[in-house]
Coordinates of C-alpha atoms and ligand atoms in Angstrom, one line a residue:
M1 CA 119.9 98.7 86.9
D2 CA 121.7 101.8 85.7
R3 CA 124.4 104.1 87.1
E4 CA 121.9 106.9 87.8
T5 CA 119.8 104.6 90.0
C6 CA 123.0 103.7 92.0
L7 CA 123.7 107.4 92.5
S8 CA 120.2 107.9 93.8
F9 CA 120.8 105.0 96.3
D10 CA 123.9 106.8 97.5
R11 CA 121.9 110.1 98.0
Q12 CA 119.3 108.2 100.1
D13 CA 121.9 106.2 102.1
P14 CA 121.8 107.2 105.8
L15 CA 125.6 106.3 106.0
T16 CA 126.6 108.4 103.1
A17 CA 128.3 111.1 105.2
V18 CA 130.4 108.5 107.1
R19 CA 132.6 108.1 103.9
E20 CA 134.0 111.5 104.6
E21 CA 135.5 110.2 107.8
F22 CA 137.9 108.0 105.6
V23 CA 140.8 108.6 103.3
V24 CA 139.8 107.1 100.0
P25 CA 142.2 108.0 97.2
D26 CA 140.9 109.5 94.0
G27 CA 140.6 107.1 91.2
V28 CA 140.3 104.1 93.5
I29 CA 137.3 101.9 94.1
Y30 CA 138.3 100.1 97.3
L31 CA 136.7 96.7 97.7
D32 CA 139.2 95.2 100.0
G33 CA 138.2 96.6 103.4
N34 CA 137.7 93.0 104.5
S35 CA 141.4 92.5 104.3
L36 CA 142.8 95.9 105.2
G37 CA 140.2 98.6 106.3
A38 CA 140.6 102.1 105.0
L39 CA 142.4 104.9 106.9
P40 CA 140.1 107.0 109.2
R41 CA 141.0 110.7 108.8
Q42 CA 141.1 111.2 112.5
T43 CA 143.7 108.5 112.9
V44 CA 146.2 110.7 111.1
S45 CA 145.9 113.7 113.5
R46 CA 145.6 111.4 116.5
L47 CA 148.8 109.5 115.7
N48 CA 150.7 112.7 115.0
Q49 CA 149.6 113.9 118.5
V50 CA 150.5 110.7 120.2
I51 CA 154.0 110.7 118.6
A52 CA 154.8 114.4 119.1
E53 CA 153.1 115.1 122.5
E54 CA 152.6 111.8 124.3
W55 CA 155.8 110.1 123.1
G56 CA 158.0 113.2 122.2
D57 CA 157.2 115.4 125.2
G58 CA 155.6 113.0 127.7
L59 CA 158.2 110.3 127.2
I60 CA 157.9 107.5 129.8
R61 CA 155.5 109.6 131.9
S62 CA 152.8 108.9 129.3
W63 CA 152.3 105.3 130.4
N64 CA 150.5 106.9 133.4
D65 CA 149.7 110.4 132.3
A66 CA 148.3 109.5 128.8
H67 CA 146.8 106.3 130.2
W68 CA 148.8 104.1 127.7
I69 CA 148.9 101.2 130.2
E70 CA 145.1 101.0 130.3
A71 CA 144.8 100.9 126.5
P72 CA 144.4 97.1 126.1
A73 CA 141.5 96.9 128.6
R74 CA 140.0 100.3 127.6
I75 CA 139.9 99.5 123.9
G76 CA 138.8 96.0 124.7
D77 CA 135.7 97.4 126.4
K78 CA 134.9 99.5 123.4
I79 CA 135.2 96.4 121.1
A80 CA 133.0 94.5 123.6
R81 CA 130.1 96.9 122.8
L82 CA 130.4 96.1 119.1
I83 CA 130.3 92.3 119.6
G84 CA 127.7 91.9 122.3
A85 CA 130.1 91.2 125.1
G86 CA 130.1 92.7 128.5
P87 CA 132.6 95.1 130.2
G88 CA 135.8 93.3 131.2
E89 CA 135.2 90.5 128.7
V90 CA 137.5 91.7 125.9
I91 CA 141.1 92.7 125.9
V92 CA 143.3 93.9 123.0
A93 CA 146.6 92.2 122.5
D94 CA 149.0 90.5 120.1
S95 CA 147.7 89.1 116.8
T96 CA 144.7 86.9 116.1
S97 CA 147.1 83.9 115.6
V98 CA 148.8 84.4 118.9
N99 CA 145.4 84.9 120.7
L100 CA 144.1 81.7 119.2
F101 CA 147.1 79.9 120.6
K102 CA 146.6 81.4 124.0
L103 CA 142.9 80.6 124.2
L104 CA 143.2 77.1 122.8
A105 CA 146.0 76.2 125.2
G106 CA 143.9 77.6 128.1
A107 CA 140.8 75.7 127.0
L108 CA 142.6 72.4 126.6
R109 CA 144.0 72.8 130.1
L110 CA 140.4 73.3 131.4
Q111 CA 139.1 70.3 129.5
S112 CA 141.3 67.5 130.8
G113 CA 140.3 64.1 129.6
R114 CA 139.1 65.5 126.3
H115 CA 141.4 65.1 123.4
F116 CA 140.1 66.9 120.3
I117 CA 140.0 70.4 118.9
L118 CA 137.1 70.1 116.4
T119 CA 137.1 72.4 113.4
E120 CA 136.2 72.8 109.8
A121 CA 138.6 71.5 107.2
A122 CA 138.2 74.7 105.2
N123 CA 138.9 77.0 108.2
F124 CA 141.3 79.9 107.7
P125 CA 144.8 78.4 107.5
T126 CA 146.3 80.2 110.5
D127 CA 143.5 78.8 112.7
L128 CA 144.4 75.3 111.6
Y129 CA 148.2 75.8 111.8
V130 CA 148.0 77.2 115.3
A131 CA 145.8 74.4 116.5
E132 CA 148.1 71.8 115.0
G133 CA 151.2 73.5 116.3
L134 CA 149.7 73.5 119.8
T135 CA 148.6 69.8 119.8
D136 CA 152.1 69.0 118.5
L137 CA 153.7 70.9 121.3
L138 CA 151.5 69.1 123.8
G139 CA 153.1 65.8 122.9
G140 CA 150.5 63.9 121.0
H141 CA 147.9 63.8 123.8
H142 CA 145.6 66.0 121.7
A143 CA 144.7 66.2 118.1
V144 CA 142.8 68.4 115.6
R145 CA 139.8 66.8 114.1
L146 CA 138.8 68.2 110.7
V147 CA 135.4 67.8 109.3
E148 CA 133.4 69.3 106.4
R149 CA 131.1 72.2 107.2
G150 CA 127.9 70.2 107.0
Q151 CA 129.3 67.5 109.4
L152 CA 130.2 69.8 112.3
E153 CA 127.2 69.3 114.5
A154 CA 127.2 65.5 114.1
A155 CA 130.9 65.4 114.9
V156 CA 130.6 66.9 118.4
D157 CA 130.8 64.3 121.2
G158 CA 132.2 64.0 124.7
S159 CA 135.8 63.7 123.4
V160 CA 135.8 67.3 122.0
A161 CA 137.5 69.8 124.2
V162 CA 137.0 72.8 122.0
L163 CA 134.9 73.5 118.9
M164 CA 136.9 76.2 117.0
L165 CA 135.2 77.9 114.1
T166 CA 135.4 81.1 112.0
H167 CA 132.1 82.8 112.0
V168 CA 132.3 84.3 108.5
D169 CA 134.3 82.2 106.0
Y170 CA 137.2 84.1 104.5
A171 CA 136.7 82.6 101.1
S172 CA 133.0 82.2 100.5
G173 CA 131.7 84.7 103.0
A174 CA 129.3 82.0 104.3
I175 CA 128.1 82.7 107.9
H176 CA 127.8 79.9 110.5
D177 CA 124.8 79.8 112.9
M178 CA 126.7 80.9 116.0
R179 CA 123.9 80.3 118.4
R180 CA 123.0 76.9 117.2
L181 CA 126.6 75.5 116.9
T182 CA 127.5 76.9 120.3
A183 CA 124.5 75.2 121.8
A184 CA 125.2 71.9 120.0
A185 CA 128.8 71.9 121.4
H186 CA 127.7 72.8 124.9
K187 CA 125.3 69.8 125.0
Y188 CA 128.4 67.6 125.0
G189 CA 130.4 69.8 127.4
A190 CA 132.7 71.2 124.8
L191 CA 133.9 74.8 124.9
V192 CA 133.4 77.0 121.8
L193 CA 135.9 79.4 120.3
W194 CA 134.8 81.7 117.5
D195 CA 137.1 83.6 115.2
L196 CA 135.4 86.9 114.4
S197 CA 138.0 88.3 112.0
H198 CA 135.5 88.7 109.1
S199 CA 132.5 89.4 111.4
A200 CA 133.2 92.4 113.7
G201 CA 132.3 95.6 111.9
A202 CA 130.5 93.6 109.2
V203 CA 127.8 91.5 110.9
P204 CA 126.1 92.4 114.2
L205 CA 127.1 90.0 116.9
D206 CA 125.7 89.0 120.3
L207 CA 128.2 86.8 122.0
K208 CA 126.3 87.0 125.3
A209 CA 123.0 85.9 123.8
C210 CA 124.8 83.1 122.0
E211 CA 126.5 82.0 125.2
V212 CA 129.9 82.0 123.5
D213 CA 132.8 80.9 125.7
L214 CA 135.8 82.2 123.8
A215 CA 136.5 84.4 120.8
V216 CA 139.3 86.1 118.9
G217 CA 139.3 88.7 116.1
C218 CA 141.3 91.0 114.0
G219 CA 141.7 94.8 114.3
Y220 CA 142.7 95.7 110.8
K221 CA 139.8 94.4 108.7
Y222 CA 136.3 95.9 109.1
L223 CA 137.4 97.6 112.3
N224 CA 139.9 99.7 110.3
G225 CA 142.7 99.7 112.9
G226 CA 145.5 99.8 110.4
P227 CA 148.0 97.3 108.9
G228 CA 148.9 94.7 111.5
A229 CA 146.7 96.4 114.2
P230 CA 146.5 94.5 117.5
A231 CA 143.9 91.9 117.8
Y232 CA 141.4 91.2 120.6
L233 CA 140.3 88.2 122.6
F234 CA 137.1 87.5 124.5
I235 CA 136.5 85.1 127.5
A236 CA 133.1 84.9 129.0
T237 CA 133.2 86.3 132.6
A238 CA 132.5 82.9 134.3
L239 CA 135.5 81.3 132.7
Q240 CA 138.1 84.0 133.1
D241 CA 139.6 83.1 136.4
A242 CA 139.9 79.5 135.3
M243 CA 141.7 80.3 132.0
R244 CA 145.5 80.5 132.2
S245 CA 147.6 81.9 129.4
P246 CA 150.5 79.8 128.2
L247 CA 152.4 83.0 127.5
S248 CA 152.7 84.0 131.2
G249 CA 154.5 87.3 130.6
W250 CA 154.9 90.1 133.1
M251 CA 152.0 92.3 131.7
G252 CA 149.6 89.5 132.7
H253 CA 151.0 89.3 136.2
A254 CA 148.9 90.5 139.1
A255 CA 151.5 93.1 140.0
P256 CA 153.9 93.7 137.1
F257 CA 155.8 96.4 138.8
A258 CA 156.3 94.4 142.0
F259 CA 158.9 92.4 140.1
E260 CA 158.1 89.3 142.1
R261 CA 160.1 86.2 141.6
D262 CA 157.1 84.0 140.9
Y263 CA 154.3 84.4 138.4
R264 CA 150.8 85.2 139.7
P265 CA 148.2 85.7 137.1
A266 CA 146.2 89.0 137.2
A267 CA 142.5 88.7 137.7
G268 CA 140.1 88.7 134.7
M269 CA 141.3 89.4 131.2
A270 CA 144.5 91.1 132.1
R271 CA 146.2 87.7 132.6
Q272 CA 145.8 87.3 128.8
L273 CA 148.4 90.0 128.2
A274 CA 152.0 88.8 127.7
G275 CA 154.3 91.7 126.9
T276 CA 154.2 95.5 126.5
P277 CA 151.4 96.8 124.2
P278 CA 152.4 98.5 120.9
V279 CA 151.1 101.9 121.8
L280 CA 151.1 103.6 118.4
S281 CA 149.1 100.7 116.9
M282 CA 146.8 100.7 119.9
M283 CA 146.0 104.3 119.5
A284 CA 145.2 103.9 115.7
L285 CA 142.9 101.0 116.6
E286 CA 141.2 103.1 119.3
M287 CA 140.4 105.9 116.8
A288 CA 138.9 103.5 114.4
V289 CA 136.8 101.7 117.1
D290 CA 135.6 105.0 118.4
L291 CA 134.3 105.8 114.9
W292 CA 132.3 102.6 114.9
S293 CA 130.7 103.5 118.3
G294 CA 128.7 106.2 116.6
I295 CA 127.3 103.8 113.9
D296 CA 124.1 101.9 114.0
Q297 CA 125.4 98.4 113.2
R298 CA 122.1 97.2 111.9
E299 CA 122.1 100.1 109.4
A300 CA 125.6 99.2 108.3
R301 CA 124.6 95.5 107.9
R302 CA 121.5 96.5 105.8
K303 CA 123.7 98.5 103.6
S304 CA 126.4 95.9 103.2
M305 CA 123.8 93.3 102.3
A306 CA 122.3 95.6 99.7
L307 CA 125.7 96.3 98.2
G308 CA 126.5 92.6 98.0
D309 CA 123.0 91.9 96.4
L310 CA 123.6 94.7 93.9
F311 CA 127.0 93.4 93.0
I312 CA 125.6 89.8 92.4
R313 CA 122.7 91.2 90.4
L314 CA 125.0 93.3 88.2
V315 CA 127.3 90.4 87.6
D316 CA 124.4 88.2 86.7
E317 CA 123.0 90.8 84.3
T318 CA 126.1 92.1 82.6
C319 CA 128.8 89.4 82.9
R320 CA 127.1 86.4 81.4
D321 CA 129.3 84.0 79.4
L322 CA 132.5 85.5 80.7
G323 CA 133.5 82.5 82.8
L324 CA 132.4 83.8 86.2
E325 CA 130.5 81.9 88.8
V326 CA 129.2 83.3 92.1
A327 CA 131.1 81.4 94.9
S328 CA 129.3 83.1 97.9
P329 CA 125.8 82.5 99.2
R330 CA 123.3 84.3 97.1
S331 CA 121.1 85.0 100.1
A332 CA 122.4 88.1 101.9
E333 CA 121.4 86.7 105.3
D334 CA 123.8 83.8 104.8
R335 CA 126.7 86.0 103.7
G336 CA 129.1 88.3 105.5
S337 CA 130.3 91.5 103.9
H338 CA 132.2 90.2 100.9
V339 CA 131.3 88.3 97.7
S340 CA 133.6 85.9 95.9
L341 CA 133.5 85.1 92.2
R342 CA 135.2 82.1 90.7
H343 CA 137.1 82.4 87.5
K344 CA 139.9 80.1 86.2
E345 CA 142.2 83.1 85.7
A346 CA 141.2 84.8 88.8
Y347 CA 144.7 86.0 89.8
R348 CA 145.4 87.7 86.4
V349 CA 141.9 89.2 86.3
M350 CA 142.4 90.7 89.7
R351 CA 145.7 92.2 88.7
A352 CA 144.1 93.8 85.7
L353 CA 141.3 95.2 87.9
I354 CA 143.8 96.6 90.4
D355 CA 145.7 98.3 87.5
R356 CA 142.4 100.0 86.7
G357 CA 141.8 101.2 90.2
V358 CA 139.3 98.5 91.3
I359 CA 141.0 96.9 94.3
G360 CA 139.7 93.6 95.5
D361 CA 141.9 90.5 96.2
F362 CA 142.6 87.0 95.0
R363 CA 142.2 83.9 97.1
T364 CA 143.8 80.7 95.8
P365 CA 143.0 78.8 93.7
D366 CA 140.4 80.7 91.7
L367 CA 138.6 83.3 93.7
L368 CA 138.2 87.0 93.0
R369 CA 137.1 88.5 96.4
F370 CA 135.2 91.8 96.7
G371 CA 134.5 93.4 100.1
F372 CA 131.8 95.9 100.7
A373 CA 132.6 98.0 103.8
A374 CA 129.4 99.8 104.5
L375 CA 131.1 102.8 106.0
Y376 CA 132.9 103.9 102.8
T377 CA 131.7 101.8 99.9
R378 CA 129.1 103.5 97.6
Y379 CA 126.4 101.9 95.4
V380 CA 128.0 103.7 92.5
D381 CA 131.3 102.0 93.3
V382 CA 129.7 98.6 92.9
F383 CA 128.3 99.7 89.6
D384 CA 131.6 101.0 88.3
A385 CA 133.5 98.0 89.6
V386 CA 131.3 95.5 87.8
R387 CA 131.5 97.6 84.6
C388 CA 135.3 97.5 84.9
L389 CA 135.2 93.7 85.5
R390 CA 133.1 93.2 82.4
E391 CA 135.5 95.2 80.3
V392 CA 138.6 93.4 81.6
L393 CA 137.0 90.0 80.8
A394 CA 135.4 91.0 77.5
S395 CA 138.6 92.6 76.2
R396 CA 140.8 89.8 77.7
S397 CA 143.1 92.5 79.0
W398 CA 144.0 90.2 81.9
E399 CA 146.1 88.2 79.4
R400 CA 149.2 90.5 79.9
P401 CA 152.0 88.1 80.7
D402 CA 153.3 90.1 83.7
Y403 CA 149.9 89.6 85.4
A404 CA 150.7 85.9 85.8
Q405 CA 153.6 86.7 88.0
R406 CA 152.5 86.2 91.6
L407 CA 153.3 89.0 94.0
S408 CA 154.1 88.0 97.6
V409 CA 150.8 89.3 98.9
T410 CA 147.8 88.5 96.9
Ligands
PLP1 C1 142.5 87.7 108.9 C2 142.3 86.5 109.7 C3 143.2 86.2 110.7 C4 144.5 87.0 110.8 O1 145.4 86.5 111.7 P1 146.7 87.4 112.0 O2 147.2 86.7 113.2 O3 146.2 88.8 112.3 O4 147.5 87.3 110.8 C5 142.9 85.1 111.5 N1 141.8 84.3 111.3 C6 140.9 84.6 110.3 C7 139.7 83.8 110.2 C8 141.1 85.7 109.5 O5 140.2 86.0 108.5

């Protein structure tokens, strides 16, 4: 596999022109779109317009005139189309962590007599922390049951209120079988909550076909909504009017501007809103989601699988005996859109790569993580990144003492 061949893959790539829709700085090979998606060009002009015209000139009138107030439901419907959900089943609000709290609390209330939130011990920490924080708050009547990945199906029984899982694992990239695990939980009457943070925009999803009850996901990863973008939540239509949010704020009231003394939840997903939406961030997310609506997700998936396969192949071929081990599934069907490599000095190696313009990230204790965002990552980027990795390892240039100093965000 040589560089020329990778360039020819890029010339044949049906998504090659989509890269032009993004700002990718010169001299940077960006392999961290799984953590913070790149900036869509249109977002810059749209946000300037929102600030100058809608906020600057329109002022408070823009809640009505520029349809700001409808943004959470409107953008939710656009995200619904990307994840196989129906209209009115997704709303944009808060962060993934907060949405997890809201949905878990709502689900436990529906499942009285069942005491457990069942999840995987290696789930993303915020999912575990939020679940434990909630069971703590509920005074010890509930508990989080942690099991290993392979034991999940066997651990479901009639005491499980909710099975909560992350579809694509943040560390290894391994994909859970959504349809099968959802069906296994339903057999015992448990509800199923999927965290789609590393899935939406990376792996085609069909929540309806999988009969998923509840889901949350992140706006700033493969969806490219911007740093700290609002998140989204999904509730299957049949459950919506039974689910109550524990954050019963006025934006989820049936009539927020009636200023009634008592809380009455709005119908459908709107009751999942708590407070006023962050309009600037919402508009950035909307631009990014609109960009996705013109993309054939199967094409994007094919490309991201091919990029991951190419990466693993090049690492196998050119980085032997350099202390690396592939920590992700080798079969592309079983993997999301990133590949992790294990190295005992992973943190320092990643710092050296970033200094050379190859941006991935580090996940404790020993993972180098590389994300392949199909919309703007090229085959030649993968080639150049692996060449740089080999050079850093072979020359031991990661040994600079300052690379051992951990920055706050890794
Ligand atoms: C990125 C990610 C989150 C992020 O949660 P925030 O509340 O946005 O910080 C949550 N869960 C998973 C699985 C993630 O990968």
